Short mmCIF file of C-alpha atoms in Angstrom, two decimals:
data_model
loop_
_atom_site.label_atom_id
_atom_site.label_comp_id
_atom_site.label_asym_id
_atom_site.label_seq_id
_atom_site.Cartn_x
_atom_site.Cartn_y
_atom_site.Cartn_z
CA MET A 1 79.47 39.89 -9.49
CA LYS A 2 77.50 38.61 -6.51
CA GLY A 3 75.08 41.48 -6.88
CA LYS A 4 74.52 40.77 -10.56
CA PHE A 5 74.06 37.06 -9.87
CA GLY A 6 71.59 37.79 -7.13
CA LEU A 7 69.60 40.08 -9.42
CA ALA A 8 69.57 37.45 -12.18
CA LEU A 9 68.51 34.74 -9.75
CA GLY A 10 65.82 36.97 -8.33
CA PHE A 11 64.53 37.78 -11.82
CA ALA A 12 64.43 34.07 -12.76
CA LEU A 13 62.56 33.16 -9.61
CA SER A 14 60.17 36.04 -10.16
CA LEU A 15 59.52 34.89 -13.74
CA LEU A 16 58.94 31.32 -12.55
CA ALA A 17 56.53 32.52 -9.90
CA THR A 18 54.67 34.69 -12.42
CA THR A 19 54.36 31.74 -14.81
CA SER A 20 53.10 29.47 -12.03
CA LEU A 21 50.57 32.10 -10.95
CA ALA A 22 49.35 32.49 -14.54
CA GLU A 23 48.91 28.74 -14.85
CA ALA A 24 47.07 28.58 -11.54
CA ALA A 25 44.86 31.51 -12.54
CA GLU A 26 43.66 29.51 -15.53
CA GLY A 27 42.50 26.76 -13.22
CA PRO A 28 42.88 23.02 -13.82
CA VAL A 29 41.99 21.49 -17.15
CA LYS A 30 38.51 20.05 -16.73
CA ILE A 31 36.94 17.56 -19.16
CA GLY A 32 33.21 16.83 -19.21
CA VAL A 33 32.04 13.55 -20.72
CA LEU A 34 28.42 14.14 -21.73
CA THR A 35 26.83 10.88 -22.80
CA ASP A 36 23.95 8.43 -22.51
CA MET A 37 24.38 6.75 -19.15
CA SER A 38 21.05 4.94 -18.93
CA SER A 39 19.36 4.29 -22.27
CA LEU A 40 19.83 2.92 -25.75
CA TYR A 41 23.40 4.22 -26.30
CA SER A 42 24.74 3.50 -22.81
CA ASP A 43 26.73 0.38 -23.80
CA SER A 44 28.45 2.12 -26.71
CA GLY A 45 29.01 5.34 -24.73
CA GLY A 46 27.91 5.69 -21.12
CA LYS A 47 30.29 5.05 -18.27
CA GLY A 48 32.67 3.45 -20.76
CA SER A 49 33.20 6.81 -22.43
CA GLN A 50 34.08 8.37 -19.08
CA ILE A 51 36.45 5.47 -18.38
CA ALA A 52 38.10 6.06 -21.78
CA ALA A 53 38.62 9.76 -20.97
CA GLU A 54 40.07 8.85 -17.56
CA MET A 55 42.44 6.36 -19.23
CA ALA A 56 43.64 9.05 -21.62
CA VAL A 57 44.29 11.40 -18.70
CA ALA A 58 46.17 8.70 -16.79
CA ASP A 59 48.28 7.76 -19.83
CA PHE A 60 49.08 11.43 -20.40
CA GLY A 61 50.40 11.68 -16.84
CA GLY A 62 47.41 12.99 -14.90
CA SER A 63 48.38 16.64 -14.81
CA VAL A 64 49.13 19.57 -17.08
CA LEU A 65 50.00 23.24 -16.53
CA GLY A 66 51.07 22.27 -13.03
CA GLN A 67 47.66 21.01 -11.96
CA LYS A 68 45.74 17.74 -11.83
CA ILE A 69 43.40 17.13 -14.78
CA GLU A 70 39.76 16.60 -13.79
CA VAL A 71 37.15 14.42 -15.55
CA ILE A 72 33.43 14.59 -14.79
CA GLY A 73 30.47 12.88 -16.44
CA ALA A 74 26.73 13.38 -16.91
CA ASP A 75 23.72 11.75 -18.56
CA HIS A 76 21.96 13.85 -21.23
CA GLN A 77 19.05 11.35 -21.31
CA ASN A 78 18.89 11.75 -25.12
CA LYS A 79 17.11 15.09 -24.67
CA PRO A 80 18.59 18.17 -26.36
CA ASP A 81 17.29 20.55 -23.69
CA ILE A 82 18.83 18.53 -20.86
CA GLY A 83 22.12 18.18 -22.73
CA ALA A 84 22.18 21.90 -23.50
CA ASN A 85 21.48 22.83 -19.87
CA ILE A 86 24.27 20.56 -18.61
CA ALA A 87 26.72 21.99 -21.14
CA ARG A 88 25.80 25.57 -20.22
CA ASP A 89 26.18 24.86 -16.50
CA TRP A 90 29.50 23.09 -17.02
CA TYR A 91 30.91 26.01 -18.99
CA ASP A 92 29.45 28.82 -16.87
CA THR A 93 29.80 27.54 -13.31
CA GLN A 94 31.93 24.37 -13.20
CA GLY A 95 34.98 25.44 -15.17
CA VAL A 96 34.73 22.77 -17.86
CA ASP A 97 37.04 23.47 -20.79
CA VAL A 98 36.08 20.69 -23.18
CA ILE A 99 33.08 18.39 -23.64
CA ALA A 100 33.56 14.93 -25.16
CA ASP A 101 31.42 12.16 -26.67
CA VAL A 102 27.67 13.13 -26.87
CA PRO A 103 25.94 10.27 -28.68
CA ASN A 104 22.60 11.43 -30.13
CA SER A 105 22.97 13.94 -32.94
CA ALA A 106 20.14 16.19 -31.78
CA VAL A 107 21.91 16.67 -28.44
CA ALA A 108 25.28 17.09 -30.18
CA LEU A 109 23.94 19.87 -32.41
CA ALA A 110 22.61 21.72 -29.36
CA VAL A 111 25.88 21.34 -27.45
CA GLN A 112 27.86 22.40 -30.51
CA GLN A 113 26.08 25.77 -30.63
CA ILE A 114 26.54 26.42 -26.90
CA THR A 115 30.22 25.46 -27.13
CA ARG A 116 30.72 27.97 -29.92
CA ASP A 117 28.89 30.70 -28.00
CA LYS A 118 31.03 30.07 -24.90
CA ASN A 119 34.29 29.73 -26.88
CA LYS A 120 35.08 26.30 -25.47
CA ILE A 121 35.99 23.02 -27.22
CA PHE A 122 33.73 20.14 -28.29
CA LEU A 123 35.22 16.71 -29.13
CA ILE A 124 32.43 14.72 -30.79
CA SER A 125 32.72 10.95 -30.74
CA GLY A 126 29.21 9.48 -30.33
CA GLY A 127 27.21 12.06 -32.29
CA GLY A 128 26.96 11.09 -35.94
CA THR A 129 25.18 13.50 -38.27
CA SER A 130 27.44 14.80 -41.02
CA ASP A 131 25.75 18.20 -40.56
CA LEU A 132 28.14 18.71 -37.62
CA THR A 133 30.86 19.39 -40.19
CA GLY A 134 28.45 20.58 -42.89
CA LYS A 135 25.90 23.36 -42.66
CA ALA A 136 26.12 23.42 -38.83
CA CYS A 137 29.93 23.30 -38.62
CA SER A 138 31.73 25.17 -35.86
CA PRO A 139 35.32 26.39 -35.42
CA ASN A 140 35.17 25.08 -31.82
CA SER A 141 34.27 21.46 -32.64
CA ILE A 142 36.16 18.44 -33.90
CA HIS A 143 34.16 15.47 -35.21
CA TRP A 144 36.40 12.56 -34.31
CA THR A 145 35.13 9.01 -34.77
CA TYR A 146 32.65 8.67 -37.64
CA ASP A 147 29.74 10.40 -39.37
CA THR A 148 26.68 9.46 -41.37
CA TYR A 149 28.40 10.18 -44.68
CA ALA A 150 31.22 7.72 -43.94
CA LEU A 151 28.79 5.05 -42.71
CA ALA A 152 26.69 5.42 -45.84
CA HIS A 153 29.66 5.55 -48.19
CA GLY A 154 31.16 2.45 -46.61
CA THR A 155 28.18 0.16 -46.01
CA ALA A 156 25.60 1.24 -48.58
CA GLY A 157 28.19 1.66 -51.31
CA ALA A 158 29.60 -1.82 -50.68
CA MET A 159 26.20 -3.51 -50.64
CA VAL A 160 25.02 -1.89 -53.88
CA LYS A 161 28.23 -3.05 -55.55
CA GLN A 162 27.39 -6.59 -54.34
CA GLY A 163 24.00 -6.45 -56.07
CA GLY A 164 21.88 -4.90 -53.30
CA ASP A 165 20.41 -2.28 -55.61
CA SER A 166 16.92 -1.84 -54.09
CA TRP A 167 16.44 -0.51 -50.55
CA PHE A 168 13.79 0.10 -47.91
CA PHE A 169 14.74 2.20 -44.87
CA ILE A 170 13.63 1.87 -41.26
CA THR A 171 14.80 5.20 -39.90
CA ALA A 172 15.14 6.51 -36.34
CA ASP A 173 12.94 9.60 -36.26
CA TYR A 174 15.46 12.24 -35.17
CA ALA A 175 18.48 14.13 -36.54
CA PHE A 176 20.87 11.17 -36.75
CA GLY A 177 18.44 8.79 -38.44
CA HIS A 178 17.34 11.32 -41.04
CA ALA A 179 20.93 12.31 -41.82
CA LEU A 180 21.93 8.65 -42.17
CA GLU A 181 19.03 7.90 -44.50
CA ARG A 182 19.80 11.03 -46.54
CA ASP A 183 23.51 10.24 -46.91
CA ALA A 184 22.84 6.57 -47.66
CA THR A 185 20.21 7.48 -50.28
CA GLU A 186 22.71 9.74 -52.05
CA GLU A 187 25.30 6.96 -52.12
CA ILE A 188 22.81 4.29 -53.26
CA THR A 189 21.41 6.35 -56.11
CA HIS A 190 24.90 7.46 -57.12
CA GLU A 191 25.85 3.78 -57.47
CA GLY A 192 22.74 3.06 -59.56
CA GLY A 193 20.44 1.69 -56.86
CA LYS A 194 16.92 2.82 -55.98
CA ILE A 195 14.86 3.45 -52.86
CA LEU A 196 11.55 1.59 -52.71
CA GLY A 197 10.30 3.12 -49.48
CA THR A 198 11.03 4.41 -46.01
CA VAL A 199 9.34 4.49 -42.62
CA ASN A 200 10.21 6.50 -39.50
CA ALA A 201 10.39 4.71 -36.15
CA PRO A 202 10.28 6.56 -32.81
CA LEU A 203 13.56 6.68 -30.91
CA ASN A 204 13.96 3.82 -28.40
CA THR A 205 10.92 1.93 -29.68
CA THR A 206 10.23 -1.61 -28.46
CA ASP A 207 8.05 -2.85 -31.33
CA PHE A 208 9.30 -2.80 -34.92
CA SER A 209 6.68 -5.23 -36.23
CA SER A 210 4.71 -2.77 -38.37
CA PHE A 211 7.90 -1.29 -39.81
CA LEU A 212 9.30 -4.73 -40.65
CA LEU A 213 6.02 -5.75 -42.33
CA GLN A 214 6.28 -2.68 -44.57
CA ALA A 215 9.86 -3.57 -45.37
CA GLN A 216 8.86 -7.14 -46.29
CA ALA A 217 6.00 -5.92 -48.46
CA SER A 218 8.35 -3.61 -50.38
CA LYS A 219 10.33 -6.63 -51.74
CA ALA A 220 13.47 -4.53 -51.45
CA LYS A 221 16.67 -6.55 -51.57
CA ILE A 222 18.14 -4.56 -48.67
CA VAL A 223 16.42 -3.33 -45.53
CA GLY A 224 18.54 -0.42 -44.33
CA LEU A 225 18.48 0.18 -40.57
CA ALA A 226 19.15 3.89 -40.17
CA ASN A 227 19.30 3.63 -36.41
CA ALA A 228 21.77 2.76 -33.65
CA GLY A 229 22.28 1.30 -30.19
CA GLY A 230 19.25 -0.33 -28.61
CA ASP A 231 17.12 0.42 -31.68
CA THR A 232 19.51 -1.54 -33.88
CA LYS A 233 19.54 -4.49 -31.49
CA THR A 234 15.75 -4.56 -31.24
CA SER A 235 15.13 -4.20 -34.97
CA VAL A 236 17.67 -6.90 -35.90
CA LYS A 237 16.26 -9.32 -33.30
CA GLN A 238 12.69 -8.79 -34.46
CA ALA A 239 13.67 -9.06 -38.13
CA HIS A 240 15.23 -12.42 -37.26
CA GLU A 241 12.04 -13.50 -35.48
CA PHE A 242 9.96 -12.42 -38.49
CA GLY A 243 12.12 -14.54 -40.78
CA LEU A 244 12.80 -11.49 -42.91
CA THR A 245 16.20 -12.70 -44.13
CA ASN A 246 14.82 -16.18 -44.86
CA SER A 247 12.76 -14.64 -47.67
CA GLY A 248 15.89 -13.41 -49.41
CA GLN A 249 16.08 -9.87 -48.04
CA LYS A 250 19.28 -8.69 -46.37
CA LEU A 251 19.75 -6.34 -43.43
CA ALA A 252 22.16 -3.43 -43.61
CA GLY A 253 23.13 -2.15 -40.17
CA LEU A 254 24.18 1.38 -40.99
CA LEU A 255 25.58 1.94 -37.49
CA VAL A 256 26.64 -1.15 -35.55
CA ASN A 257 29.03 -1.26 -32.58
CA ILE A 258 30.89 -4.23 -31.10
CA ASP A 259 28.52 -4.28 -28.10
CA ASP A 260 25.55 -4.58 -30.48
CA VAL A 261 26.98 -7.71 -32.12
CA HIS A 262 27.88 -9.16 -28.73
CA ALA A 263 24.37 -8.59 -27.37
CA LEU A 264 22.69 -9.98 -30.49
CA THR A 265 24.97 -13.07 -30.61
CA LEU A 266 26.38 -14.37 -33.87
CA ASP A 267 23.42 -16.68 -34.32
CA ILE A 268 21.40 -13.56 -35.13
CA ALA A 269 24.02 -11.02 -36.25
CA GLN A 270 26.03 -13.26 -38.60
CA GLY A 271 26.51 -11.76 -42.04
CA LEU A 272 25.73 -8.17 -41.07
CA ILE A 273 27.93 -5.74 -42.99
CA PHE A 274 28.70 -2.39 -41.38
CA THR A 275 31.25 0.41 -41.16
CA GLU A 276 33.22 1.34 -38.04
CA GLY A 277 35.84 3.89 -37.05
CA PHE A 278 37.58 1.42 -34.73
CA TYR A 279 37.75 -2.34 -34.23
CA TRP A 280 39.39 -3.76 -31.13
CA ASP A 281 40.99 -6.72 -32.92
CA ALA A 282 42.47 -4.81 -35.85
CA ASN A 283 46.12 -4.94 -34.73
CA ASP A 284 48.43 -5.29 -31.71
CA GLU A 285 47.91 -1.68 -30.60
CA THR A 286 44.11 -1.87 -30.65
CA ARG A 287 44.21 -5.21 -28.84
CA ALA A 288 46.46 -3.79 -26.11
CA PHE A 289 44.10 -0.86 -25.50
CA ALA A 290 41.06 -3.14 -25.58
CA LYS A 291 42.55 -5.47 -22.98
CA ARG A 292 43.19 -2.56 -20.60
CA PHE A 293 39.76 -1.06 -21.22
CA MET A 294 37.90 -4.33 -20.72
CA ALA A 295 39.61 -4.83 -17.36
CA LYS A 296 37.95 -1.61 -16.23
CA ASP A 297 34.59 -1.73 -18.04
CA GLY A 298 33.85 -5.41 -18.58
CA LEU A 299 33.10 -4.90 -22.30
CA MET A 300 35.29 -4.44 -25.33
CA PRO A 301 35.62 -0.74 -26.27
CA SER A 302 33.20 0.62 -28.84
CA ALA A 303 34.28 3.06 -31.52
CA TYR A 304 32.68 5.88 -29.49
CA GLN A 305 34.79 5.02 -26.45
CA ALA A 306 38.03 4.56 -28.38
CA GLY A 307 37.35 7.90 -30.08
CA VAL A 308 36.88 9.64 -26.73
CA TYR A 309 40.28 8.34 -25.59
CA SER A 310 42.01 9.47 -28.77
CA ALA A 311 40.38 12.91 -28.87
CA VAL A 312 41.05 13.67 -25.20
CA LEU A 313 44.69 12.57 -25.50
CA HIS A 314 45.20 14.74 -28.59
CA TYR A 315 43.64 17.70 -26.76
CA LEU A 316 45.91 17.28 -23.73
CA LYS A 317 49.00 17.05 -25.93
CA ALA A 318 48.01 20.37 -27.50
CA VAL A 319 47.47 22.03 -24.09
CA LYS A 320 50.94 20.92 -23.02
CA ALA A 321 52.53 22.07 -26.27
CA VAL A 322 51.08 25.60 -26.13
CA GLU A 323 51.45 25.80 -22.33
CA SER A 324 47.92 27.12 -22.02
CA LYS A 325 44.32 26.01 -22.17
CA ASP A 326 43.38 29.05 -24.25
CA THR A 327 40.71 27.72 -26.63
CA GLN A 328 42.01 29.20 -29.87
CA LYS A 329 45.66 28.36 -29.19
CA VAL A 330 44.78 24.78 -28.31
CA LEU A 331 42.52 24.33 -31.34
CA ALA A 332 45.18 25.72 -33.65
CA LYS A 333 47.72 23.26 -32.28
CA MET A 334 45.29 20.34 -32.59
CA HIS A 335 44.64 21.22 -36.22
CA ALA A 336 48.35 21.58 -36.93
CA THR A 337 49.32 18.22 -35.39
CA LYS A 338 48.70 14.78 -36.88
CA VAL A 339 46.90 12.24 -34.67
CA ASP A 340 49.25 9.45 -33.63
CA ASP A 341 47.89 6.71 -31.39
CA PHE A 342 46.24 3.27 -31.61
CA PHE A 343 43.08 4.88 -33.05
CA SER A 344 44.81 6.56 -35.97
CA HIS A 345 48.30 7.06 -37.30
CA GLY A 346 48.37 10.14 -39.49
CA GLY A 347 44.82 11.30 -38.87
CA TYR A 348 44.34 15.00 -39.47
CA ILE A 349 41.77 17.68 -38.69
CA ARG A 350 40.28 19.68 -41.56
CA GLU A 351 39.03 23.25 -41.41
CA ASP A 352 35.41 22.01 -41.24
CA GLY A 353 36.26 20.12 -38.03
CA ARG A 354 36.35 16.63 -39.56
CA MET A 355 39.12 14.39 -38.23
CA VAL A 356 40.03 12.27 -41.23
CA HIS A 357 41.22 8.73 -40.55
CA ASP A 358 40.84 5.22 -41.94
CA MET A 359 37.52 3.39 -41.43
CA TYR A 360 36.79 -0.36 -41.36
CA LEU A 361 34.25 -2.24 -43.44
CA LEU A 362 33.33 -5.16 -41.17
CA GLN A 363 31.16 -8.25 -41.31
CA ALA A 364 29.81 -10.19 -38.34
CA LYS A 365 31.27 -13.69 -38.34
CA THR A 366 29.34 -16.92 -38.35
CA PRO A 367 29.37 -18.88 -35.07
CA ALA A 368 31.68 -21.41 -36.70
CA GLU A 369 34.22 -18.71 -37.61
CA SER A 370 34.40 -17.25 -34.10
CA LYS A 371 37.20 -18.40 -31.80
CA GLY A 372 36.03 -16.64 -28.63
CA GLU A 373 33.43 -14.46 -26.93
CA TRP A 374 34.63 -11.21 -28.53
CA ASP A 375 35.94 -12.67 -31.80
CA LEU A 376 32.87 -11.31 -33.57
CA ASP A 377 33.81 -9.40 -36.71
CA LYS A 378 36.12 -9.77 -39.66
CA VAL A 379 37.66 -6.87 -41.55
CA LEU A 380 36.53 -6.89 -45.17
CA ARG A 381 38.41 -3.74 -46.06
CA VAL A 382 40.30 -0.84 -44.52
CA MET A 383 38.95 2.28 -46.22
CA PRO A 384 41.29 5.31 -46.45
CA GLY A 385 39.88 8.40 -44.75
CA ASP A 386 40.26 10.59 -47.83
CA GLU A 387 38.09 8.10 -49.69
CA VAL A 388 35.34 7.42 -47.16
CA PHE A 389 34.72 10.86 -45.61
CA ARG A 390 32.85 13.56 -47.51
CA PRO A 391 35.09 15.81 -49.63
CA LEU A 392 35.74 19.14 -47.94
CA LYS A 393 34.23 21.12 -50.81
CA ASP A 394 30.91 19.22 -50.72
CA GLY A 395 29.86 19.73 -47.10
CA GLY A 396 28.51 23.26 -47.25
CA CYS A 397 30.49 24.34 -44.17
CA PRO A 398 30.68 28.15 -44.05
CA LEU A 399 34.19 27.92 -42.57
CA VAL A 400 35.61 26.36 -45.72
CA LYS A 401 37.22 28.84 -48.08
CA SER A 402 35.90 28.35 -51.61
#
């Protein structure tokens, strides 16, 4: 009996050692937060996105597969070639398994292709073009927080229904801006509105005067800002200085984050209607996360940052469940498991890579309505994900079975 017990014990220890060696051979899980650390999207993403990823790792427990989880960050400088080079180096030489965030759709599209080529995982929070789950979709990517279709469907659709049936666009001249204008135009015309004109503005421009003059001259009821980050702040401020809204025109911020409203102040931002994937003051769970995040970052979390947290946590849960960081096993588990956290309860990942969850139609409060520094927005409507995101059949993703 002793001999049989000894053999069994030896076999068990050998199996345990083999498993531990296999886990060690895979190396630690390594997460790269690729974002804008220094320019127009740095408040919405930036170091806050890295903090969000680190919070997710800490809340998960800090380790998986017997090893400590690592988080690194880098600045893509809003240049696709720089972002692509960082992604390639991370995958080839630094052992990164998953890249998260990537505001700037042009950079996100470049990183998406490299991620697919290297068979890694891309968790997109900051990048917005709906092409990421459309014609450019990838089996290795999950588009987590928002996209241009949802923004357009939420904001433009609501404003046309309120009588804003003529539009002029000021559009950021790169992939995100053009996709946002395109998706908003489709929604506006579908609802019976019309487009009176459009003008392209260089990314990170400091002078919107000529673009605003064209918008005023168009007599459009709505001036649609198909931009984001610092461009949104600058264009809204200068529209206020021009007295554009005093003449009866309204501004539609097609992508506005909490940090944008805070920087603008309610004196300027009041009345803006916009669509978000996350709002810090939506419920007790979001408020609890926001309080913890603000203690580390000094600002309330943006939708980008909250999305990074949620996506990274979901990824780590999948790694633990399949007991491997094998890309295809982890992706399959992520797709098969509903998202359950403060960001979304019941969110799910479609075959085109879209994570479907509720979105918020928000309006910036008046100064009189606000009860504190960050009491900036009110929820006009919670929009179900199946309603606000593009139908699976309409995206043109080659991965979708007809």
